[in-house]
Amino acid sequence: MAGRGRIRAADIALVRERSKIDEIVGEHLQLKRAGGGSLKGLCPFHDEKSPSFQVTPSRGLWHCFGCGMGGDVISFIQQIDHLSFSESVELLAGRANVELKYEDDGGRPTGAPDRANVGQRARLVAANTAAAAFFVEQLGTPDAAPARQFLAERGFDRQVAVDFGCGFAPGGWDALTRHLRGLGFTQAELVTGGLAKESSRGSLIDRFHRRLVWPIRDITGDVIGFGARKLMDDDPGPKYLNTPETPLYKKSTVLYGIERAKRDIAKRHQAVVVEGYTDVMACHLAGVTTAVASCGTAFGGEHISVLRRLLMDQDEFRGEVVYTFDGDAAGQAAAMKTFAEDQRFVGQTFVAVEPNGHDPCELRQEHGDAAVRDLVARRTPLIEFVLKTTLAGYDLDTVEGRVAALEKTAPLLAQVKDHALRPAYARRLAGMLGLPDETEVVDRVRRLTGEGSGERPRQRPRPVQRTPDDAAVAVEREAVKAALQVPEIAGPSFDAVPAEAYTDPDYAAVAAAVAAAGGAAGATVTGAAWLEAVAEHCPLESARAQLTALAVEPLRSVGENDVAYVNALMARMQEIYTVRQIAVVKGRLQRMNPVEAADDYMKAFKQLMDLEQLAISLRKRATGGLTP
Ligand SMILES: [Zn+2]
């Protein structure tokens, strides 16, 4: 800064000595004992999953073995806060109560009225802090009635407003500017600090007018900017205005509530990401003390890094990040975006979705503190939410729907970078799709990622609708044989099984042709005439070609009792079909939320119970006839 002398070397040494490096660094990331008197944590300067950032308090040094950065407490502040060397020394001096003297200014101490001696960062923090106090004061004025009403309507009383430092930016053009100029802040400081801007006439005007304001603090608790909400209908600005990018305020890393939440985020290994200032307030008041929100920008990669450094536990990242999203389309889109961007930690990423689209603030107003805590407690893994959201667009009760849904969801699983997690997700997806096992899903994902399998030979791709169950296909063959050979016995029980219950396309076509010809029970002719009637209704060439063989090949009945055999056969056929239906309903249940869709859930559950019951009785009938 112009006109400022160099800080005396002795003072710099004193600042270094009095600033505990583990405390200063510990404000930005979670440090754990690493043996030999060192501490380690996740490096704030590069993205990493296991800690290679080490601090040695006895020597006052830090070093990252991942990216190679390192230094002392001053260089840490320089890097993390993007400050110059002297600004960093000044910041640390302020905290350690060290009075700095400058070499060519006659040794005037800081804190004295001479502004030139004070570093820019400290000045900007001071200006923002003074502005916050001014706004708080204004909240009591008559003009601020709409702001007080806004807070009261959302269940925030006066004490809460004080606690969170809520304030009011008054009308007029330059109330704050004049106030801060009166306190000795320069025009340049007000502009650089994001508190005022130059009007077209060259004079300074306040950045915020007639708005409810929240002070935004950095992780150490310094006020670095504001969020301001529109209150008046004739306010032409957007709903929310924020401090612009300044040397203090970097929106890509700023998190509202971080100074309040950081201790519990580290302690509980959980961070809750909400969307607005009132949501952060509601969460903290409701006991969800790990809530933060990004300010005036989407929650992004750098925000996540800030949280991860606090969540680091022992040797790895184990904490969870819970996003609250509206249940609406926008919220789902946000979740999908998060999924697409945040792959490495997908296993530790959760979503808490309020089915009625309430945000935490509305939820607290309508249903109280416990409802907010419940919302977070009911979180689901992000991957599951994304799969469910995607599957919602398909009719999974049809084969075509399931095939299309697998086509769409397999690429999502293929995106999951943590390979160890994929099998479990594949199993989960198979369950949701109502597939008998995860093989189809695993194969599909493997093909998409181009990975071979070391453990077993690569399987030949096969269509999803055909589960290769030789036993089932054999039963199908026997069933259509019976329908062609002894329609009078196969009769109603054959007709009760729909053609789509057959996994073999040829047998399915034969079953459909039998139905089209009037059904086995309705067969008025037998032998060749019946076969001809069925053939007429069978458009599938390959199936038609087999008709004679099927009509001729002896049934595998044990002994001479065709009636008992055919009845058991049909029961077995129905059982297989029922078991498949059970998988479909189970999949549907897994995709449902028992709380949100209680009625549908109970209906499906009842259906499942009925099907299970039916399967049991069919199994008895089938084994009774098929086992000698
Ligand atoms: Zn590093």
XYZ file of C-alpha atoms and ligand atoms in Angstrom:
629
model
C 0.000 0.000 0.000
C 1.359 3.378 -0.949
C 3.016 5.420 1.706
C 3.353 2.554 4.131
C 6.672 1.586 5.533
C 8.058 -1.853 6.062
C 7.119 -3.703 9.183
C 10.028 -4.058 11.579
C 11.680 -7.462 11.372
C 11.474 -7.853 15.141
C 7.707 -7.360 15.020
C 7.334 -9.919 12.255
C 9.255 -12.407 14.345
C 7.029 -11.652 17.321
C 3.884 -12.159 15.244
C 5.229 -15.478 14.017
C 6.032 -16.551 17.557
C 2.694 -15.509 19.033
C 0.552 -17.004 16.245
C -0.084 -20.641 16.959
C 0.111 -22.265 13.565
C -2.079 -25.215 14.536
C -4.818 -22.843 15.716
C -4.635 -20.617 12.649
C -4.587 -23.537 10.222
C -7.197 -25.330 12.323
C -9.676 -22.584 11.582
C -9.667 -23.636 7.961
C -9.379 -27.380 8.130
C -9.679 -30.229 10.554
C -6.314 -31.342 11.913
C -5.617 -34.757 13.412
C -2.589 -36.016 15.272
C -0.121 -37.656 12.930
C 2.596 -38.783 15.307
C 5.970 -37.184 15.967
C 4.176 -34.093 17.215
C 2.779 -33.310 13.759
C -0.779 -32.823 12.672
C -2.324 -33.598 9.340
C -5.370 -32.669 7.338
C -6.782 -32.270 3.861
C -4.796 -29.704 1.928
C -6.739 -26.501 1.311
C -4.633 -25.736 -1.741
C -5.286 -28.824 -3.789
C -8.111 -31.303 -3.953
C -7.387 -34.534 -2.156
C -9.107 -37.417 -0.455
C -6.455 -38.536 1.998
C -4.509 -36.018 4.014
C -1.029 -35.037 2.865
C -1.049 -31.610 4.469
C 1.128 -31.579 7.595
C 1.659 -29.019 10.310
C 4.507 -29.113 12.787
C 3.553 -26.731 15.609
C 6.911 -27.013 17.373
C 8.636 -25.569 14.335
C 5.771 -23.355 13.213
C 5.758 -24.868 9.740
C 3.344 -26.486 7.346
C 3.919 -28.517 4.226
C 1.756 -30.375 1.768
C 3.308 -33.577 0.471
C 0.670 -33.668 -2.240
C 1.133 -30.345 -3.989
C 4.439 -29.296 -2.502
C 3.278 -26.036 -0.989
C 4.506 -25.061 2.432
C 5.822 -22.395 4.689
C 5.159 -20.672 7.966
C 2.042 -19.215 9.526
C 2.366 -15.980 7.546
C 2.626 -17.708 4.192
C -0.376 -19.829 5.128
C -2.483 -16.699 5.626
C -1.079 -15.212 2.423
C -2.156 -18.278 0.466
C -5.472 -19.001 2.087
C -6.742 -15.418 2.254
C -5.014 -14.188 -0.908
C -3.218 -11.455 0.994
C 0.125 -9.766 0.606
C 2.907 -10.491 3.055
C 2.360 -7.318 5.094
C -1.403 -7.735 5.068
C -0.981 -11.236 6.438
C 1.362 -10.024 9.141
C -1.132 -7.286 10.014
C -3.983 -9.741 10.215
C -2.037 -12.034 12.510
C -0.776 -9.118 14.565
C -4.354 -8.023 15.150
C -5.243 -11.422 16.500
C -2.139 -11.884 18.595
C -2.321 -8.368 20.021
C 1.036 -7.419 18.643
C 1.542 -3.722 17.959
C 3.368 -3.327 14.687
C 5.901 -0.626 14.062
C 7.005 0.409 10.608
C 10.590 1.183 9.805
C 10.298 4.484 7.982
C 7.249 6.105 9.547
C 8.701 7.024 12.882
C 7.478 3.887 14.573
C 3.833 4.834 14.814
C 1.873 1.804 16.041
C -1.095 0.387 14.187
C -4.504 1.044 15.586
C -3.562 4.683 15.710
C -5.630 6.964 13.475
C -3.075 6.870 10.678
C -4.980 4.762 8.160
C -2.009 4.284 5.916
C -0.513 1.937 8.452
C -3.322 -0.456 8.479
C -3.468 -3.239 5.925
C -6.151 -3.349 3.309
C -7.763 -6.535 4.498
C -8.121 -5.328 8.057
C -9.580 -2.038 6.781
C -12.110 -3.800 4.589
C -13.126 -6.111 7.428
C -13.464 -3.080 9.695
C -15.638 -1.291 7.134
C -17.871 -4.322 6.674
C -18.110 -4.817 10.438
C -19.079 -1.166 10.891
C -21.641 -1.531 8.105
C -23.123 -4.599 9.828
C -23.513 -2.632 13.053
C -25.126 0.223 11.149
C -27.623 -2.129 9.474
C -28.512 -3.733 12.817
C -29.237 -0.297 14.241
C -31.434 0.559 11.263
C -33.566 -2.534 11.802
C -35.179 -0.729 14.738
C -36.300 2.288 12.694
C -39.890 2.812 11.466
C -38.759 2.424 7.854
C -37.564 -1.104 8.628
C -41.062 -2.362 9.508
C -41.262 -4.550 6.350
C -37.928 -6.148 7.268
C -39.078 -6.905 10.812
C -42.320 -8.239 9.424
C -40.441 -10.464 6.953
C -38.499 -12.011 9.832
C -41.512 -12.329 12.115
C -43.547 -14.016 9.381
C -40.853 -16.649 9.146
C -40.791 -17.357 12.828
C -37.720 -15.302 13.717
C -38.185 -13.068 16.751
C -36.152 -10.053 17.776
C -33.617 -12.111 19.739
C -32.989 -14.374 16.751
C -32.522 -11.336 14.500
C -29.952 -9.952 16.938
C -28.237 -13.299 17.227
C -27.831 -13.634 13.458
C -27.000 -9.964 13.013
C -29.913 -9.290 10.658
C -30.171 -5.654 9.667
C -31.835 -3.173 7.385
C -30.273 -1.167 4.595
C -32.181 2.140 4.719
C -33.605 4.132 1.827
C -31.965 7.241 0.513
C -28.870 6.998 -1.639
C -25.924 7.225 0.659
C -26.933 6.712 4.299
C -24.329 3.994 4.875
C -21.709 5.738 2.785
C -22.019 8.935 4.828
C -21.950 6.945 8.057
C -18.781 5.082 7.117
C -17.081 8.180 5.709
C -17.801 9.759 9.081
C -15.941 6.879 10.707
C -12.900 7.643 8.588
C -13.185 5.064 5.827
C -12.092 6.279 2.427
C -14.173 6.263 -0.732
C -11.762 3.735 -2.191
C -12.226 1.454 0.791
C -16.016 1.574 0.486
C -15.879 0.754 -3.210
C -13.228 -1.955 -2.852
C -15.109 -3.437 0.092
C -18.274 -3.742 -1.980
C -20.295 -1.402 0.259
C -20.752 1.477 -2.150
C -20.469 2.120 -5.844
C -19.948 5.154 -7.988
C -23.072 6.731 -9.416
C -23.215 8.086 -12.939
C -22.525 11.540 -11.490
C -19.352 10.327 -9.852
C -20.619 10.445 -6.285
C -20.818 7.350 -4.102
C -24.091 5.567 -3.458
C -24.825 2.640 -1.149
C -24.899 -0.786 -2.714
C -27.988 -1.878 -0.796
C -31.205 0.109 -0.391
C -34.381 -0.721 1.541
C -33.459 -4.344 1.988
C -33.192 -6.869 4.758
C -29.505 -7.719 5.099
C -27.564 -10.620 6.538
C -23.896 -10.205 7.380
C -21.774 -12.893 5.729
C -18.722 -13.979 7.660
C -15.681 -15.959 6.694
C -14.704 -19.123 8.481
C -12.904 -17.167 11.186
C -15.940 -14.983 11.895
C -14.886 -11.759 10.164
C -17.679 -9.917 8.334
C -16.719 -9.976 4.643
C -19.961 -9.027 2.918
C -23.738 -9.069 2.887
C -26.734 -10.752 1.412
C -29.685 -8.434 0.902
C -33.281 -9.373 0.238
C -35.789 -7.273 -1.626
C -38.758 -6.200 0.499
C -40.616 -3.572 -1.498
C -42.642 -4.135 -4.641
C -41.209 -1.009 -6.250
C -37.641 -2.261 -5.750
C -36.551 -2.967 -9.341
C -33.612 -5.178 -8.321
C -33.440 -8.941 -8.084
C -34.843 -10.806 -5.065
C -31.385 -11.232 -3.586
C -28.368 -8.995 -3.990
C -24.935 -9.848 -2.688
C -21.647 -8.159 -2.139
C -19.714 -8.340 -5.434
C -16.325 -10.016 -5.687
C -13.920 -8.112 -3.460
C -10.528 -8.875 -1.945
C -12.520 -10.325 0.991
C -15.567 -11.788 -0.653
C -15.073 -14.676 -3.093
C -18.483 -16.058 -3.862
C -17.137 -19.402 -5.048
C -15.922 -20.194 -1.526
C -18.199 -18.103 0.699
C -20.635 -20.085 2.810
C -23.259 -18.399 4.925
C -23.199 -19.833 8.435
C -19.765 -21.463 8.138
C -18.321 -19.697 11.207
C -21.276 -20.932 13.244
C -21.357 -24.438 11.790
C -17.694 -25.329 11.477
C -17.214 -26.768 14.940
C -20.213 -29.103 14.680
C -19.441 -30.027 11.082
C -16.107 -31.341 12.309
C -17.589 -32.958 15.409
C -20.607 -34.599 13.805
C -18.931 -35.429 10.495
C -21.868 -33.953 8.692
C -22.529 -30.794 6.749
C -25.999 -29.781 5.633
C -26.247 -27.586 2.552
C -29.387 -25.466 2.327
C -30.424 -22.835 -0.161
C -30.940 -19.557 1.641
C -30.178 -17.372 4.628
C -33.511 -18.088 6.313
C -32.929 -21.827 5.835
C -29.569 -21.601 7.587
C -31.246 -19.710 10.441
C -34.124 -22.191 10.670
C -31.765 -25.157 10.692
C -29.530 -23.776 13.410
C -32.523 -22.853 15.541
C -33.986 -26.319 14.999
C -30.796 -28.004 16.152
C -29.316 -28.760 12.734
C -26.212 -26.807 13.639
C -24.181 -27.979 10.660
C -26.170 -26.026 8.056
C -24.579 -23.635 5.566
C -25.635 -22.034 2.286
C -23.818 -20.634 -0.679
C -24.527 -16.950 -1.234
C -25.799 -15.623 -4.534
C -24.279 -18.447 -6.523
C -24.784 -22.163 -6.995
C -23.092 -24.456 -4.528
C -19.967 -25.545 -6.331
C -16.713 -27.429 -6.188
C -14.846 -24.898 -4.105
C -17.641 -24.767 -1.537
C -17.472 -28.530 -1.245
C -13.720 -28.352 -0.697
C -14.210 -25.959 2.209
C -16.596 -28.439 3.829
C -14.423 -31.466 3.118
C -11.510 -29.957 4.945
C -13.690 -29.642 8.021
C -15.119 -33.130 7.614
C -11.818 -34.909 7.346
C -11.626 -37.658 9.888
C -8.543 -39.695 10.740
C -6.969 -40.861 7.536
C -9.815 -40.420 5.163
C -12.857 -38.443 4.360
C -15.722 -40.155 6.081
C -18.158 -37.390 6.803
C -21.330 -36.848 4.876
C -22.619 -33.870 2.966
C -26.400 -33.582 2.937
C -28.053 -31.376 0.352
C -31.579 -30.207 0.906
C -33.433 -29.791 -2.331
C -36.988 -28.877 -3.126
C -38.970 -31.879 -4.283
C -39.793 -29.965 -7.459
C -38.176 -30.190 -10.867
C -35.623 -27.500 -10.076
C -34.528 -29.366 -6.966
C -34.216 -32.587 -8.910
C -32.199 -30.834 -11.568
C -29.936 -29.476 -8.840
C -29.435 -32.979 -7.471
C -28.628 -34.326 -10.929
C -26.126 -31.537 -11.415
C -24.522 -32.264 -8.073
C -24.283 -35.906 -9.039
C -22.677 -35.066 -12.358
C -20.130 -32.756 -10.726
C -19.320 -34.556 -7.552
C -18.364 -38.082 -8.379
C -15.471 -38.841 -6.127
C -17.435 -38.566 -2.923
C -20.744 -39.818 -4.205
C -20.872 -42.459 -1.488
C -20.854 -39.769 1.180
C -23.305 -37.459 -0.523
C -26.931 -37.443 0.518
C -30.074 -35.545 -0.313
C -32.908 -34.573 1.980
C -35.957 -33.822 -0.106
C -39.113 -32.392 1.343
C -41.947 -33.966 -0.657
C -44.205 -30.921 -0.475
C -41.487 -28.625 -1.700
C -41.021 -26.888 1.636
C -37.640 -25.433 2.391
C -36.289 -25.857 5.940
C -37.559 -22.398 6.901
C -41.130 -23.160 5.820
C -40.934 -26.596 7.352
C -39.942 -25.172 10.721
C -42.755 -22.606 10.606
C -45.401 -25.148 9.725
C -44.288 -28.223 11.610
C -41.735 -27.074 14.128
C -38.091 -27.790 14.881
C -38.471 -31.571 14.954
C -39.657 -31.607 11.332
C -36.438 -29.901 10.228
C -34.339 -32.429 12.112
C -36.436 -35.243 10.612
C -35.904 -33.930 7.116
C -32.154 -34.242 7.566
C -32.439 -37.579 9.367
C -34.477 -39.000 6.467
C -31.733 -38.234 3.952
C -31.169 -40.709 1.125
C -27.959 -41.401 -0.760
C -27.616 -39.040 -3.713
C -27.137 -41.918 -6.139
C -30.393 -43.459 -5.026
C -32.252 -40.187 -5.414
C -30.811 -39.702 -8.883
C -31.747 -43.237 -9.920
C -35.283 -42.868 -8.564
C -35.721 -39.505 -10.249
C -34.575 -40.970 -13.542
C -36.684 -44.117 -13.211
C -39.783 -42.028 -12.500
C -39.962 -41.243 -16.203
C -40.467 -44.890 -17.181
C -43.285 -47.364 -16.900
C -41.404 -50.109 -15.115
C -44.381 -52.420 -15.153
C -43.667 -53.134 -18.808
C -40.660 -54.927 -20.274
C -40.082 -52.052 -22.724
C -40.113 -49.574 -19.856
C -37.586 -51.587 -17.883
C -35.276 -51.963 -20.886
C -35.425 -48.235 -21.598
C -34.910 -47.418 -17.912
C -31.836 -49.616 -17.729
C -30.468 -47.947 -20.867
C -30.851 -44.593 -19.141
C -29.629 -45.478 -15.643
C -26.677 -47.726 -16.447
C -24.683 -44.724 -17.755
C -25.294 -43.005 -14.405
C -23.720 -45.916 -12.558
C -20.912 -45.971 -15.078
C -20.158 -42.374 -14.017
C -19.565 -43.397 -10.408
C -15.831 -43.098 -10.023
C -15.576 -45.121 -6.847
C -15.456 -48.616 -8.325
C -15.886 -50.267 -4.971
C -19.372 -48.786 -4.722
C -20.658 -49.916 -8.092
C -21.677 -53.503 -7.238
C -23.876 -52.340 -4.378
C -25.497 -49.697 -6.578
C -25.956 -52.236 -9.373
C -27.765 -54.492 -6.913
C -29.892 -51.579 -5.783
C -30.741 -50.588 -9.350
C -31.595 -54.194 -10.240
C -33.965 -54.218 -7.269
C -35.615 -50.980 -8.370
C -35.996 -52.288 -11.902
C -37.482 -55.528 -10.652
C -34.699 -57.605 -12.214
C -33.984 -60.964 -10.573
C -30.318 -60.093 -9.956
C -27.750 -57.435 -10.775
C -25.989 -59.335 -13.586
C -27.738 -57.378 -16.339
C -26.919 -54.075 -14.703
C -23.301 -54.991 -13.987
C -22.794 -56.189 -17.558
C -24.328 -53.054 -18.975
C -22.201 -50.793 -16.779
C -19.090 -52.756 -17.594
C -19.735 -52.440 -21.306
C -20.242 -48.696 -20.938
C -17.007 -48.231 -19.025
C -15.160 -50.570 -21.359
C -13.818 -52.531 -18.437
C -13.067 -56.202 -18.637
C -13.504 -58.340 -15.587
C -10.451 -59.930 -14.087
C -12.337 -62.526 -12.134
C -14.445 -64.158 -14.770
C -14.629 -64.217 -18.533
C -16.505 -61.343 -20.088
C -20.091 -62.357 -20.577
C -21.795 -62.163 -23.901
C -24.202 -59.240 -23.924
C -27.766 -60.419 -23.825
C -31.058 -58.587 -24.005
C -32.494 -57.577 -20.693
C -35.949 -59.045 -21.212
C -34.611 -62.582 -21.428
C -33.437 -63.958 -18.169
C -31.629 -67.112 -19.142
C -33.486 -69.500 -16.959
C -33.349 -72.843 -18.700
C -35.709 -74.448 -16.225
C -38.286 -71.758 -16.845
C -37.905 -72.035 -20.617
C -38.381 -75.792 -20.352
C -41.612 -75.232 -18.425
C -42.733 -72.792 -21.105
C -42.087 -75.355 -23.799
C -44.090 -77.975 -21.923
C -46.926 -75.498 -21.400
C -47.341 -74.640 -25.086
C -46.977 -78.324 -25.952
C -49.867 -79.078 -23.603
C -51.951 -76.290 -25.106
C -51.412 -77.710 -28.588
C -51.726 -81.382 -27.683
C -54.362 -81.461 -24.939
C -56.164 -78.097 -25.019
C -59.095 -79.652 -23.156
C -56.820 -80.303 -20.137
C -54.545 -77.237 -20.376
C -57.711 -75.170 -20.824
C -58.407 -72.298 -18.437
C -55.155 -72.550 -16.503
C -53.168 -72.147 -19.727
C -55.300 -69.201 -20.801
C -54.801 -67.567 -17.384
C -51.108 -67.042 -18.085
C -50.572 -64.056 -20.414
C -48.238 -64.356 -23.371
C -45.803 -61.816 -21.897
C -45.168 -64.243 -19.058
C -43.109 -66.319 -21.490
C -39.460 -65.360 -21.720
C -38.841 -67.283 -24.922
C -40.125 -65.197 -27.851
C -41.229 -68.253 -29.862
C -43.230 -69.762 -27.002
C -44.655 -66.319 -26.235
C -45.798 -66.092 -29.870
C -47.393 -69.548 -29.671
C -49.198 -68.631 -26.449
C -50.433 -65.422 -28.094
C -51.600 -67.374 -31.133
C -53.493 -69.835 -28.902
C -55.219 -66.891 -27.237
C -55.992 -65.300 -30.617
C -57.447 -68.611 -31.822
C -59.963 -68.471 -28.975
C -57.900 -69.855 -26.118
C -57.139 -73.439 -25.150
C -60.398 -73.639 -23.199
C -62.320 -72.464 -26.241
C -60.776 -74.956 -28.647
C -63.619 -76.618 -30.552
C -61.341 -78.734 -32.647
C -58.355 -80.919 -31.774
C -55.379 -82.415 -33.558
C -54.352 -81.025 -36.928
C -57.335 -78.662 -37.189
C -56.449 -77.026 -33.870
C -52.826 -76.767 -34.917
C -53.897 -75.104 -38.145
C -56.116 -72.616 -36.248
C -53.188 -71.679 -34.025
C -50.807 -71.394 -37.009
C -53.219 -68.997 -38.692
C -52.937 -66.660 -35.712
C -49.168 -66.959 -35.387
C -47.404 -64.272 -37.394
C -43.939 -65.133 -36.035
C -42.226 -67.342 -38.619
C -39.777 -68.990 -36.232
C -42.611 -69.908 -33.869
C -44.784 -71.247 -36.684
C -41.918 -73.443 -37.808
C -41.892 -75.145 -34.417
C -45.611 -75.822 -34.150
C -45.517 -79.334 -35.546
C -42.615 -80.350 -33.343
C -44.413 -78.950 -30.310
C -47.545 -80.807 -31.235
C -45.665 -84.054 -31.676
C -43.011 -84.083 -28.950
C -44.369 -86.171 -26.063
C -45.154 -84.355 -22.838
C -42.716 -85.184 -20.073
C -45.442 -86.484 -17.876
C -44.514 -89.019 -15.278
C -46.580 -92.110 -15.911
C -49.861 -91.876 -17.743
C -51.640 -89.191 -15.720
C -51.610 -86.260 -18.137
C -54.258 -84.334 -16.195
C -52.282 -84.091 -12.959
C -49.108 -83.330 -14.919
C -50.645 -80.573 -17.032
C -52.301 -79.007 -13.980
C -48.991 -78.994 -12.112
C -47.252 -77.664 -15.207
C -49.679 -74.760 -15.486
C -49.324 -74.060 -11.774
C -45.559 -73.967 -12.242
C -45.929 -71.650 -15.216
C -48.158 -69.334 -13.200
C -45.767 -69.527 -10.263
C -42.830 -68.429 -12.407
C -44.936 -65.585 -13.732
C -46.026 -64.622 -10.212
C -42.456 -64.624 -8.933
C -41.566 -62.271 -11.756
C -44.484 -60.008 -10.842
C -43.293 -60.069 -7.225
C -39.910 -58.750 -8.360
C -41.664 -55.957 -10.258
C -43.801 -54.939 -7.276
C -40.815 -55.156 -4.942
C -38.951 -52.872 -7.303
C -41.870 -50.457 -7.261
C -41.902 -50.520 -3.452
C -38.215 -49.768 -3.319
C -38.723 -46.735 -5.496
C -41.551 -45.460 -3.326
C -41.254 -43.418 -0.210
C -43.417 -45.020 2.488
C -43.944 -41.646 4.115
C -44.616 -39.490 1.078
C -46.823 -41.924 -0.799
C -48.299 -43.856 2.087
C -51.497 -44.914 0.273
C -49.766 -46.132 -2.873
C -47.173 -47.815 -0.759
C -49.763 -49.719 1.249
C -51.595 -50.677 -1.946
C -48.427 -52.021 -3.502
C -47.511 -53.720 -0.252
C -50.912 -55.442 -0.138
C -50.427 -56.507 -3.749
C -47.050 -57.940 -2.837
C -48.539 -59.909 0.067
C -51.259 -61.306 -2.217
C -48.735 -62.284 -4.860
C -46.491 -63.965 -2.275
C -49.500 -65.892 -1.013
C -50.450 -66.893 -4.547
C -46.886 -67.996 -5.288
C -46.911 -70.243 -2.225
C -50.135 -71.965 -3.187
C -49.036 -72.327 -6.812
C -45.756 -73.852 -5.655
C -47.675 -76.433 -3.644
C -49.859 -77.283 -6.618
C -46.876 -77.421 -8.954
C -44.672 -79.629 -6.795
C -47.644 -81.830 -5.930
C -47.947 -82.870 -9.557
C -44.411 -82.617 -10.878
C -42.581 -84.475 -8.141
C -43.188 -88.209 -8.204
Zn -1.624 -29.654 -1.205
